[in-house]
PDB file of C-alpha atoms and ligand atoms in Angstrom:
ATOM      1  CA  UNK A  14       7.029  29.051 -14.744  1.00 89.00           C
ATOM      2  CA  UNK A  15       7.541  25.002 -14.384  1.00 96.00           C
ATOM      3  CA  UNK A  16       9.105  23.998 -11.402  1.00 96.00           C
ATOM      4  CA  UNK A  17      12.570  22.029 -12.364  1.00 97.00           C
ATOM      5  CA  UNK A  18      11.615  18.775 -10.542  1.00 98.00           C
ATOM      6  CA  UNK A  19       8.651  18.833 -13.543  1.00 98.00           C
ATOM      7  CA  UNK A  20      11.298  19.419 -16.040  1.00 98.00           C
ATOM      8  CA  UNK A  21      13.502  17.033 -14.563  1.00 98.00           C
ATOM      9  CA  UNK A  22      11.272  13.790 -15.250  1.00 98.00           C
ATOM     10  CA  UNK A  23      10.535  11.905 -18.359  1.00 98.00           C
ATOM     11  CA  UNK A  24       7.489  11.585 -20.136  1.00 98.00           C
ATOM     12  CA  UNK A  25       6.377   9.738 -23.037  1.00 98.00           C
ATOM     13  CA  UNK A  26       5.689  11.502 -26.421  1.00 98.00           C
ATOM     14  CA  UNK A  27       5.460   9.372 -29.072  1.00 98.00           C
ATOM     15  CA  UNK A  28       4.903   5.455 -29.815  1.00 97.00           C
ATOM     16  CA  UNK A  29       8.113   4.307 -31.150  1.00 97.00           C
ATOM     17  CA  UNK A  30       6.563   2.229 -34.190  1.00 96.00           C
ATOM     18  CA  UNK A  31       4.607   5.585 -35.580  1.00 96.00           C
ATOM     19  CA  UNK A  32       7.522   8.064 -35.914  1.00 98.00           C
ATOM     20  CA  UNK A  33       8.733   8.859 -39.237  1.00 97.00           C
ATOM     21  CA  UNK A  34      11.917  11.294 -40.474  1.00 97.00           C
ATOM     22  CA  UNK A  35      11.100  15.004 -40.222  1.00 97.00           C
ATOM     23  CA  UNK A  36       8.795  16.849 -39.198  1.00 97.00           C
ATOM     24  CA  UNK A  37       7.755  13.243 -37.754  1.00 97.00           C
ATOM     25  CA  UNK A  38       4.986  13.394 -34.787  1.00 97.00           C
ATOM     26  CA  UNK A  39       4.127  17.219 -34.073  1.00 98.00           C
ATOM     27  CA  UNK A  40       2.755  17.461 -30.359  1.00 98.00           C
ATOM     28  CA  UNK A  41       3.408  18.782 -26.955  1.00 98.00           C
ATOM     29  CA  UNK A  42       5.668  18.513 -24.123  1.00 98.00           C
ATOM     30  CA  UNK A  43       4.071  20.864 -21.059  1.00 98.00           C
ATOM     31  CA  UNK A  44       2.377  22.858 -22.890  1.00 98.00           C
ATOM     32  CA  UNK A  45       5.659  23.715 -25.494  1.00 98.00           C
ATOM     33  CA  UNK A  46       5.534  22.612 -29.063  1.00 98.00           C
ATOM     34  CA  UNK A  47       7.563  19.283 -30.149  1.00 98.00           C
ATOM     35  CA  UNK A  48       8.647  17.313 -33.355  1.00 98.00           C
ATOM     36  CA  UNK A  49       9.322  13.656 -32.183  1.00 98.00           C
ATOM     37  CA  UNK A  50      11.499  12.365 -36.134  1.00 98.00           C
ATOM     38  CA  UNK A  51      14.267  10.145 -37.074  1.00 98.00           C
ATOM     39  CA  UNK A  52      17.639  11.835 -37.690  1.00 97.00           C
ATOM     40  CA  UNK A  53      19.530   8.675 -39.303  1.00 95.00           C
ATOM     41  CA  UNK A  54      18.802   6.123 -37.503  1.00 94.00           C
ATOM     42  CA  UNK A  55      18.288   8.076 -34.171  1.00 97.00           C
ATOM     43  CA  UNK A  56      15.038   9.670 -32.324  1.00 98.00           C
ATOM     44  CA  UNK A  57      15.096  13.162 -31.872  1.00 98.00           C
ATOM     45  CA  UNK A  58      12.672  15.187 -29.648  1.00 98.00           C
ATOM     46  CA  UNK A  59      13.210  19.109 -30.684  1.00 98.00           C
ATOM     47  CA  UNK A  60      11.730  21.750 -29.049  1.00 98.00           C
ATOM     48  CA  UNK A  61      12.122  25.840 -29.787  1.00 96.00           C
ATOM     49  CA  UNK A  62      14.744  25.779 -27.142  1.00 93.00           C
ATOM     50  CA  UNK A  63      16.626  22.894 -28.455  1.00 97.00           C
ATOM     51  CA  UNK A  64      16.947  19.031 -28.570  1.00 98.00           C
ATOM     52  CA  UNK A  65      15.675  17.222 -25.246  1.00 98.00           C
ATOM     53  CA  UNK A  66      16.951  14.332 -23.720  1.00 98.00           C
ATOM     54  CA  UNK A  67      15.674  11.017 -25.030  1.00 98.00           C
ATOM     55  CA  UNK A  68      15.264   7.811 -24.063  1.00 98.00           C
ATOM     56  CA  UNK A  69      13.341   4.427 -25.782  1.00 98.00           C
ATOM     57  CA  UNK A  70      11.834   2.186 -23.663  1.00 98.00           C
ATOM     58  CA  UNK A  71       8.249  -0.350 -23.217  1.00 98.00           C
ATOM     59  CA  UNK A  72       7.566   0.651 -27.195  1.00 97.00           C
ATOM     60  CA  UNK A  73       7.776   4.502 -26.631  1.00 98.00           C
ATOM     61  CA  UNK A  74       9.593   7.541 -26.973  1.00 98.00           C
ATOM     62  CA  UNK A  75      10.859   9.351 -23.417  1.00 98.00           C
ATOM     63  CA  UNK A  76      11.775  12.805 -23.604  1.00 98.00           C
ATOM     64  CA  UNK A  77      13.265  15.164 -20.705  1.00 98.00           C
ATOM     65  CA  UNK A  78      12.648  18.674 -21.040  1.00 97.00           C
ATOM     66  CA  UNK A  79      15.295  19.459 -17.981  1.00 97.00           C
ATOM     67  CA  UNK A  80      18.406  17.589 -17.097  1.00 98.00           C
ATOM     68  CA  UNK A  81      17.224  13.980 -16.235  1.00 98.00           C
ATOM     69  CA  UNK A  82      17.074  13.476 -12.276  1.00 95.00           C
ATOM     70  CA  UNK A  83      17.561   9.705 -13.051  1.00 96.00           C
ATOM     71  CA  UNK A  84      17.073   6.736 -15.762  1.00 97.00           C
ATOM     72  CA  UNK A  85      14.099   5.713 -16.374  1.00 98.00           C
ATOM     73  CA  UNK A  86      12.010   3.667 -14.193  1.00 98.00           C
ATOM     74  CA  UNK A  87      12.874  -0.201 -14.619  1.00 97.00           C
ATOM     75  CA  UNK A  88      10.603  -2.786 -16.001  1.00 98.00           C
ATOM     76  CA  UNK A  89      11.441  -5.694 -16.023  1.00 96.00           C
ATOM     77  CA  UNK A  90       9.045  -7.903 -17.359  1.00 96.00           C
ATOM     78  CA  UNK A  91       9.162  -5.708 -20.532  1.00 97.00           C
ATOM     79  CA  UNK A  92      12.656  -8.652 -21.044  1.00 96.00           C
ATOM     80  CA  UNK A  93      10.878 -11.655 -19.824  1.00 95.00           C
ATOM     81  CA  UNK A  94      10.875 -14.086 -22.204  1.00 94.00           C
ATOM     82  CA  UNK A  95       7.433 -15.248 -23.018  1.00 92.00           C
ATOM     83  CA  UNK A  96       5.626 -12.359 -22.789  1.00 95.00           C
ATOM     84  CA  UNK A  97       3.810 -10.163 -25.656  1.00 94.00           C
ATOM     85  CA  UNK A  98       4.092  -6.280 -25.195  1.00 96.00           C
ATOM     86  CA  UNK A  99       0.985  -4.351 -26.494  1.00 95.00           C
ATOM     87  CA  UNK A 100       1.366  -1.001 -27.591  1.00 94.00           C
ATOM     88  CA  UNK A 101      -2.928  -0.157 -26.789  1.00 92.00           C
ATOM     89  CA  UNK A 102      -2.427   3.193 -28.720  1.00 91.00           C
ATOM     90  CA  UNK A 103      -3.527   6.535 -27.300  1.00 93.00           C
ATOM     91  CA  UNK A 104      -6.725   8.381 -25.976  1.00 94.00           C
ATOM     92  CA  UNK A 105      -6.612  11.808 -25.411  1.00 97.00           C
ATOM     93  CA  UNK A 106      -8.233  13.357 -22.344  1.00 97.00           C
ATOM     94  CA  UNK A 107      -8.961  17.119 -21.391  1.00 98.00           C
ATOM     95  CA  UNK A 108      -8.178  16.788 -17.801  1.00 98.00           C
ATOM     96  CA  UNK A 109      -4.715  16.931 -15.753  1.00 98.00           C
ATOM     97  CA  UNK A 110      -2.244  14.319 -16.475  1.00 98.00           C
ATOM     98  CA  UNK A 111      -2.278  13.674 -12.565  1.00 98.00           C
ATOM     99  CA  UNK A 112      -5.525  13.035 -12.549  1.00 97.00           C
ATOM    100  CA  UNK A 113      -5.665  10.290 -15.784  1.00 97.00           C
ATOM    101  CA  UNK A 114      -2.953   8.695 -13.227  1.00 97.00           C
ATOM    102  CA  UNK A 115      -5.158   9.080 -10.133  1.00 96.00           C
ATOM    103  CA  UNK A 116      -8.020   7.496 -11.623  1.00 95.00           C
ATOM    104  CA  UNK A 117      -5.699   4.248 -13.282  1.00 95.00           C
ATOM    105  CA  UNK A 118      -4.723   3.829  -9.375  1.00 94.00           C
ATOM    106  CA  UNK A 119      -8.689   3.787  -7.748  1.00 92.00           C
ATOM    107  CA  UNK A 120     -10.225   0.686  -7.718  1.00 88.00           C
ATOM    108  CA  UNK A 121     -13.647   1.498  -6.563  1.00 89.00           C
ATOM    109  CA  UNK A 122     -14.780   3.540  -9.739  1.00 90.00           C
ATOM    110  CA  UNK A 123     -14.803  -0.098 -11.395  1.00 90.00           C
ATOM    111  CA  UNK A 124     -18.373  -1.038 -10.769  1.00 89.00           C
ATOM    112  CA  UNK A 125     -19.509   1.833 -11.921  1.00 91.00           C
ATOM    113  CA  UNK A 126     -17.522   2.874 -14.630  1.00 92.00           C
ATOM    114  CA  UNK A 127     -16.348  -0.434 -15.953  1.00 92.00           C
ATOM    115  CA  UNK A 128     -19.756  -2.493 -15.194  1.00 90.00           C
ATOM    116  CA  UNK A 129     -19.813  -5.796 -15.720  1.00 87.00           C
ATOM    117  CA  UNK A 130     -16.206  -5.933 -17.097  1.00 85.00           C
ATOM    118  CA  UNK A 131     -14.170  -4.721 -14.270  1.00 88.00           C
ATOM    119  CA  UNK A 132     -16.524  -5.179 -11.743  1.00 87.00           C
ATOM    120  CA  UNK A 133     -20.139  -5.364 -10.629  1.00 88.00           C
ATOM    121  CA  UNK A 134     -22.545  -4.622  -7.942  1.00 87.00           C
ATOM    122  CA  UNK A 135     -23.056  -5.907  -5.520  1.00 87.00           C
ATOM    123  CA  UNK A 136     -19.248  -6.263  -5.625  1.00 88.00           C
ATOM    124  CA  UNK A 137     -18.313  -2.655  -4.808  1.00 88.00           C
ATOM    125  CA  UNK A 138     -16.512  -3.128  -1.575  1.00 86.00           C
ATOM    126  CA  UNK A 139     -12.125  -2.972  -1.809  1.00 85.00           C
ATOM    127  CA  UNK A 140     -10.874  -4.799   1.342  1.00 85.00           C
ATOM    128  CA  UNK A 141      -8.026  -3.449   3.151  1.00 89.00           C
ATOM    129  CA  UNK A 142      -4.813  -3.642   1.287  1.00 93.00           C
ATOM    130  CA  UNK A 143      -0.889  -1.996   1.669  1.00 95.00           C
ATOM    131  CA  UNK A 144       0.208   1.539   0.654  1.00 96.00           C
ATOM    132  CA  UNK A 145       3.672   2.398   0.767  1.00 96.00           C
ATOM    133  CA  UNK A 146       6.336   5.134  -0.763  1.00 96.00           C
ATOM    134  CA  UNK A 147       8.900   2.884  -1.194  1.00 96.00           C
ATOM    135  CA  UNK A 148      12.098   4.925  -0.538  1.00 94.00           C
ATOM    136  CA  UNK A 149      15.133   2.798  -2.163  1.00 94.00           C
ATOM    137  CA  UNK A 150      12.914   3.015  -5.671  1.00 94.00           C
ATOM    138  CA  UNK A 151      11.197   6.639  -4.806  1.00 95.00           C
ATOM    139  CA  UNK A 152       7.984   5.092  -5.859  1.00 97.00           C
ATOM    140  CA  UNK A 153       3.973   4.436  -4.828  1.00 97.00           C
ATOM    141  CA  UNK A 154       2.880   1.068  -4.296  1.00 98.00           C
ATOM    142  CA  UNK A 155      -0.337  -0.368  -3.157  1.00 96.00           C
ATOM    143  CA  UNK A 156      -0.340  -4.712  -2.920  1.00 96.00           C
ATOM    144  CA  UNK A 157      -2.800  -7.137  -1.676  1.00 95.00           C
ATOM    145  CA  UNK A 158      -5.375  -4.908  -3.798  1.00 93.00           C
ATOM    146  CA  UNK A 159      -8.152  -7.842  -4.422  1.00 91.00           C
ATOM    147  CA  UNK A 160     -11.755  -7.162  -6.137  1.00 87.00           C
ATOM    148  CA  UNK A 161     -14.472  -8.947  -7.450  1.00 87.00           C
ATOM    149  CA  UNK A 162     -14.445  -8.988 -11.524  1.00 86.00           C
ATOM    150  CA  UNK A 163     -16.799 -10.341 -14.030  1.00 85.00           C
ATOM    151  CA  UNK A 164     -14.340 -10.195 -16.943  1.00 80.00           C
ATOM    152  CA  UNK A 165     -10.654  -9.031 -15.705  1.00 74.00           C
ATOM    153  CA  UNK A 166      -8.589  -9.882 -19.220  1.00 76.00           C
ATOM    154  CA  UNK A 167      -9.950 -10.027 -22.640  1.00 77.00           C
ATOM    155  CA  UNK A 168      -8.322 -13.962 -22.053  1.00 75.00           C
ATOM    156  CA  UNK A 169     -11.039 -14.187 -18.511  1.00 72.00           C
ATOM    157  CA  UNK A 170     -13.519 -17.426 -19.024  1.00 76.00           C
ATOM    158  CA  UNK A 171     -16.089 -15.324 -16.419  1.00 79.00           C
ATOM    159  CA  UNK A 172     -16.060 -14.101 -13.146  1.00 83.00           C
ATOM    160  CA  UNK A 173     -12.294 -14.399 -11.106  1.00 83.00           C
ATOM    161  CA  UNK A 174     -11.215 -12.200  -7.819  1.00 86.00           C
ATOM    162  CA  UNK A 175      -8.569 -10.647  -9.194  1.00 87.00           C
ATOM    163  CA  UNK A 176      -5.602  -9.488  -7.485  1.00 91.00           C
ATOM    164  CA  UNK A 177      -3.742  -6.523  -7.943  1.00 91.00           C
ATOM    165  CA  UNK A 178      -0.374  -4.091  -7.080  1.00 96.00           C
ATOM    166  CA  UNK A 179      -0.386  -0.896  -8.422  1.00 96.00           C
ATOM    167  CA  UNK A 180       3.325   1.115  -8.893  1.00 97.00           C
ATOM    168  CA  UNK A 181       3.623   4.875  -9.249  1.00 98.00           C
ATOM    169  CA  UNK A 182       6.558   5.031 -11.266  1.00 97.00           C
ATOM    170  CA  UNK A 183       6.738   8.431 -13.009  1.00 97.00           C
ATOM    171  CA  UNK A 184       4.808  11.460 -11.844  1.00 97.00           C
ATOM    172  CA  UNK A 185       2.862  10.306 -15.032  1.00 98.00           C
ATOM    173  CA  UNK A 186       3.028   6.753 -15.467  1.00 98.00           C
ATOM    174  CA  UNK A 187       1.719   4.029 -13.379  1.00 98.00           C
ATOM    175  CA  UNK A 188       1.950   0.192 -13.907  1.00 98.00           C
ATOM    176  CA  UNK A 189      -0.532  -2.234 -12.764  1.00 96.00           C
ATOM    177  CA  UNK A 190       0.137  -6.075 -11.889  1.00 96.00           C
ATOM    178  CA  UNK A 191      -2.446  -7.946 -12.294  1.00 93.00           C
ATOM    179  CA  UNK A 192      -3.736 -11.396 -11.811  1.00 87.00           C
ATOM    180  CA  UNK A 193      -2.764 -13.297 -14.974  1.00 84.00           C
ATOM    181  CA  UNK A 194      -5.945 -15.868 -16.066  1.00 78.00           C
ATOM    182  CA  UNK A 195      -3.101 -17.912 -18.223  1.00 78.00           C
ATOM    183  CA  UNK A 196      -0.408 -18.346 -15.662  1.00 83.00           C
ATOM    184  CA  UNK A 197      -0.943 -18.517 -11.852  1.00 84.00           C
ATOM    185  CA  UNK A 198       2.643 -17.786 -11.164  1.00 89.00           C
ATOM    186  CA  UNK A 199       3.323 -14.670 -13.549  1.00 92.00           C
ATOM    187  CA  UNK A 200       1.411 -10.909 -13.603  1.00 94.00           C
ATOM    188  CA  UNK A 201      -0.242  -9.804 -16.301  1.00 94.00           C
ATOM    189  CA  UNK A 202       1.814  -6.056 -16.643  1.00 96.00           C
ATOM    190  CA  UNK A 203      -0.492  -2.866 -17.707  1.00 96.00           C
ATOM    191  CA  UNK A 204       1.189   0.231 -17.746  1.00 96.00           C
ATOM    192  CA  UNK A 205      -0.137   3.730 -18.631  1.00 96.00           C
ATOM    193  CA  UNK A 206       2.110   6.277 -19.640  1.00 98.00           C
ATOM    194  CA  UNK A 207       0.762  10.187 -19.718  1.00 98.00           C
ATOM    195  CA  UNK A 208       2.236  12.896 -21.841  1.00 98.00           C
ATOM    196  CA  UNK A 209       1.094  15.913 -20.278  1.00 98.00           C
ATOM    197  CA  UNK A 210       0.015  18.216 -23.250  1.00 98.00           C
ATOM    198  CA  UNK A 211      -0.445  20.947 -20.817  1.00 98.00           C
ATOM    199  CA  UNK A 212      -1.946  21.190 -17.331  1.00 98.00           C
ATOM    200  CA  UNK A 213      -5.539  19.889 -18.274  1.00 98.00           C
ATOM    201  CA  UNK A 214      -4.989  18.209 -21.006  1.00 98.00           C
ATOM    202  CA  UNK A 215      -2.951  15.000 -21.892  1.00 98.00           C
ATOM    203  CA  UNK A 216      -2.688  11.793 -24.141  1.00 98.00           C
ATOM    204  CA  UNK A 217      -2.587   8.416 -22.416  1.00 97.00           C
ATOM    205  CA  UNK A 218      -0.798   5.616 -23.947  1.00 96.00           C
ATOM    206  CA  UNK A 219      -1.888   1.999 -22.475  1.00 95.00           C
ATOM    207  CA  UNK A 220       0.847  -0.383 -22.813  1.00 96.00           C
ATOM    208  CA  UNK A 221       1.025  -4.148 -21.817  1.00 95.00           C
ATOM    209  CA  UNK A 222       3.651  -6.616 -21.545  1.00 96.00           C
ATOM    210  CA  UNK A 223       1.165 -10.099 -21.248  1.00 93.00           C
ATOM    211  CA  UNK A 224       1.320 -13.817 -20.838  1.00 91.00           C
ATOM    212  CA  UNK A 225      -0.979 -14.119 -23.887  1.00 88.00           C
ATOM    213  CA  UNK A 226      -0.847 -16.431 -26.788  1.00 88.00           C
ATOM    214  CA  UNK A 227      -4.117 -16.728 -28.560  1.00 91.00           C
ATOM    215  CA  UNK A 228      -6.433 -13.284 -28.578  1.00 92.00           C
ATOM    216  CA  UNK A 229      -5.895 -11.251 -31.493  1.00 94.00           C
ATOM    217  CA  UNK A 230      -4.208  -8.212 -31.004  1.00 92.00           C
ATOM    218  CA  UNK A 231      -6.933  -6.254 -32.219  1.00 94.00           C
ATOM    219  CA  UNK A 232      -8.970  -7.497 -29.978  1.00 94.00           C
ATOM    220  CA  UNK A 233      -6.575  -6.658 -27.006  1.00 92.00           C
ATOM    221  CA  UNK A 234      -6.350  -3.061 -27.987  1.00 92.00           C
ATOM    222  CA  UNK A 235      -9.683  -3.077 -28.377  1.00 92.00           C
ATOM    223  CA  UNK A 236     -10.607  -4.078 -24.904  1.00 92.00           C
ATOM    224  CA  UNK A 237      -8.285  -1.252 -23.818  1.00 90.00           C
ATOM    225  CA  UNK A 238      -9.267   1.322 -25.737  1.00 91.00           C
ATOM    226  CA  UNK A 239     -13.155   0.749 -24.256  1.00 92.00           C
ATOM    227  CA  UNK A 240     -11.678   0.733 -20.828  1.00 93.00           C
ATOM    228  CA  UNK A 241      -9.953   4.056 -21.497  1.00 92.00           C
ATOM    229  CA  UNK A 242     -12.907   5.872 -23.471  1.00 92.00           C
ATOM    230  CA  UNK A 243     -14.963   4.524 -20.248  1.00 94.00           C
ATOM    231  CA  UNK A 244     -12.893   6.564 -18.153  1.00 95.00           C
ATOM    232  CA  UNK A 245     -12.397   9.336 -20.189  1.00 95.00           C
ATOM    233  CA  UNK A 246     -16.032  10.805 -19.785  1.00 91.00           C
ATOM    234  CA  UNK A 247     -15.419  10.325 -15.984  1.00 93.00           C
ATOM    235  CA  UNK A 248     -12.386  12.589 -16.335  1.00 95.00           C
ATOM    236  CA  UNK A 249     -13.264  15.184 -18.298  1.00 97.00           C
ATOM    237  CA  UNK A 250     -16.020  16.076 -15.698  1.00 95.00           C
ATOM    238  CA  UNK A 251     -13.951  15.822 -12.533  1.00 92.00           C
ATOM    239  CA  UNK A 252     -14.212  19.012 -10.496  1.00 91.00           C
ATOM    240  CA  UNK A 253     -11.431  21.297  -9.802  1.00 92.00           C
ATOM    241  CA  UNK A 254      -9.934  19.748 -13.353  1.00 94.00           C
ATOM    242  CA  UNK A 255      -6.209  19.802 -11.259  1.00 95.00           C
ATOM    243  CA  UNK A 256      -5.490  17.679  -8.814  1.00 94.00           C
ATOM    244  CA  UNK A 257      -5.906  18.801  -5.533  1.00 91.00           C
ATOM    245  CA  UNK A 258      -2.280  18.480  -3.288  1.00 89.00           C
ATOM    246  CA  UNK A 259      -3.694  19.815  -0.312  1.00 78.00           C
ATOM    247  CA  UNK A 260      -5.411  16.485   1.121  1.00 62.00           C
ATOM    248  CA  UNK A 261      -8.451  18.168   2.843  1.00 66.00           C
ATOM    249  CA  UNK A 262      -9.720  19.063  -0.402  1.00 60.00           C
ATOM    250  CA  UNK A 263     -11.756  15.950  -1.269  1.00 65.00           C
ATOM    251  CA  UNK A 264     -13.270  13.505   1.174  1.00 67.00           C
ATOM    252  CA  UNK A 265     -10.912  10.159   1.681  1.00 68.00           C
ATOM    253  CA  UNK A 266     -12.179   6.968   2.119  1.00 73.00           C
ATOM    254  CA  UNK A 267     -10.320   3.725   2.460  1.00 71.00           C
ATOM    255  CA  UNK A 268     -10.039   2.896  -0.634  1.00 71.00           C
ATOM    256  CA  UNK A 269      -8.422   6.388  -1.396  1.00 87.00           C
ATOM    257  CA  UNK A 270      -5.050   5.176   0.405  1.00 91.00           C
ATOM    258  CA  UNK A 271      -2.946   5.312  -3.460  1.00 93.00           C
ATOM    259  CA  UNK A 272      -4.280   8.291  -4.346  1.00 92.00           C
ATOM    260  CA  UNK A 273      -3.032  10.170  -1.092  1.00 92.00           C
ATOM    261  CA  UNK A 274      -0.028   8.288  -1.144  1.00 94.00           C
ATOM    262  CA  UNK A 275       0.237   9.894  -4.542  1.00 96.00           C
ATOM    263  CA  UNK A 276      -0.680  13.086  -3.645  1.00 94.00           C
ATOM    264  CA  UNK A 277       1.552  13.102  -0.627  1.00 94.00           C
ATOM    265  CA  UNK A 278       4.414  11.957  -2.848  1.00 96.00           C
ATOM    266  CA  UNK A 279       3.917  14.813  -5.664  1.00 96.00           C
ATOM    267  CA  UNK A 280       3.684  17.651  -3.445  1.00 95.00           C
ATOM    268  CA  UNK A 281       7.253  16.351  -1.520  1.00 95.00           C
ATOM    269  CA  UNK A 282       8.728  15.840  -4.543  1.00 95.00           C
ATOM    270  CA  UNK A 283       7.673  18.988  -6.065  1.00 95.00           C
ATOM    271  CA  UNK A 284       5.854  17.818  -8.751  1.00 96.00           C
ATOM    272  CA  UNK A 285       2.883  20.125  -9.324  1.00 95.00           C
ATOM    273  CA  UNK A 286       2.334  20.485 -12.717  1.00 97.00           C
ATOM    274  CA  UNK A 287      -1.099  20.197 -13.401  1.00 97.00           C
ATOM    275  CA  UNK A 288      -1.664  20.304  -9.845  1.00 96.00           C
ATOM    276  CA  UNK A 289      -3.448  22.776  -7.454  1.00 92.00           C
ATOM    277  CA  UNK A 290      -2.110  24.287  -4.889  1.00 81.00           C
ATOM    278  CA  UNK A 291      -3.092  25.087  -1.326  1.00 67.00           C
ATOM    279  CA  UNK A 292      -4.141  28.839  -1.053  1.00 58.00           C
ATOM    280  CA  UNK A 293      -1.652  30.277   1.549  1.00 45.00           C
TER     281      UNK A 293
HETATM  282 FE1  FE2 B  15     -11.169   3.092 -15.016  1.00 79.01          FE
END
């Protein structure tokens, strides 16, 4: 049985660009069959039950298995003029859609994961930086994030301390503002946006909305695609597979703030899909 908060959210199940009239993109919503097609000139996401809500938005396809608690989340960079939005494509990960979130939002994997891209020893340490849920929005955000990085942007000369806020918008997406090497005064925008298959096992679509005039986009997915493969043999080992809600669990350190912020956040809000549960 899913709890209705779960049913309640959106997730993304489709990249807008790749779906085609009937049976169109065959996949999963929470672990029930979906056809994501074109009707006319409309998206339709049917399940066995009937059609779900829908919504288009930062080059995807939104669907709502329940009766949408709200819009979805703003971004508004994704207007800005000036910018170049990157659909990165998709990776698909056997592990809990919380957790592909969880590990977008930690910072200190990056020396070892990402080495010598998004970070390096002896640059492991992450300084102190600001977690809050942000009640107006109902989100997660961490700011004054800064680390050490030998190659932050596929457009990074060398070496830059990069500085970074993360937002938890969605249960299952999370959008990242980075430093942007091309314009001091804008952030670069990386989003990831989870479709959660079923509880351990989900597709990840990067997405990027970029002050970026001159790499090639293949090269930009590219560079995304071999952060996300990094990561994905990091997930697919992690140990329970879903998340732990119950903090004591797993051993925080500072730079775990996010991810219990996160945690903390899900289990208020109900959202446990793909979660663990504290035995009673
Ligand atoms: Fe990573």
């Amino acid at each position: 049985m899913i709890p209705q908060p779960v049913l309640n959210e959106w997730y993304p199940v489709a990249m807008t660009a790749l779906v085609g009239p009937w049976p169109g993109r065959q996949t999963q919503l929470l672990g029930s069959d979906i056809n994501v097609f074109f009707e006319g000139d409309a998206i339709v996401v049917r399940g066995a039950a009937g059609d779900l809500a829908v919504c288009l938005a930062y080059g995807h396809v939104w669907a709502c298995p329940g009766t949408p608690a709200h819009k979805l989340f703003p971004i508004p960079e994704a207007d800005q003029p000036g910018r170049r939005l990157v659909d990165c494509g998709v990776v698909r990960v056997k592990c809990s859609p919380l957790r592909a979130v969880e590990n977008f939002l930690d910072i200190a994997h990056f020396p070892f994961v990402h080495t010598d891209v998004l970070g390096a020893e002896p640059h492991t340490e992450v300084g102190r930086y600001e977690v809050q849920i942000r009640e107006d929005s109902d989100e997660v955000w961490a700011t004054k994030v800064h680390f050490y990085q030998p190659q932050a942007a596929k457009s990074a000369a060398g070496g830059i301390v990069t500085e970074y806020m993360y937002r938890v918008a969605a249960p299952t997406a999370a959008v990242l503002y980075k430093t942007c090497p091309n314009n001091p005064d804008e952030w670069d925008v990386i989003g990831i946006f989870v479709q959660p298959l079923t509880e351990e096992l989900c597709k990840v679509w990067p997405w990027m909305a970029l002050f970026d005039d001159t790499t090639p986009q293949a090269d930009l997915i590219q560079f995304q695609q071999m952060i996300f493969l990094q990561d994905r043999s990091i997930l697919e080992n992690q140990i329970p597979r879903l998340l732990p809600l119950d903090p004591g669990k797993e051993i925080p350190t500072q730079a775990d703030m996010t991810s219990i912020a996160y945690r903390r956040w899900l289990k208020r809000k109900g959202l446990t899909y793909g979660a663990q549960m504290v035995a009673a």
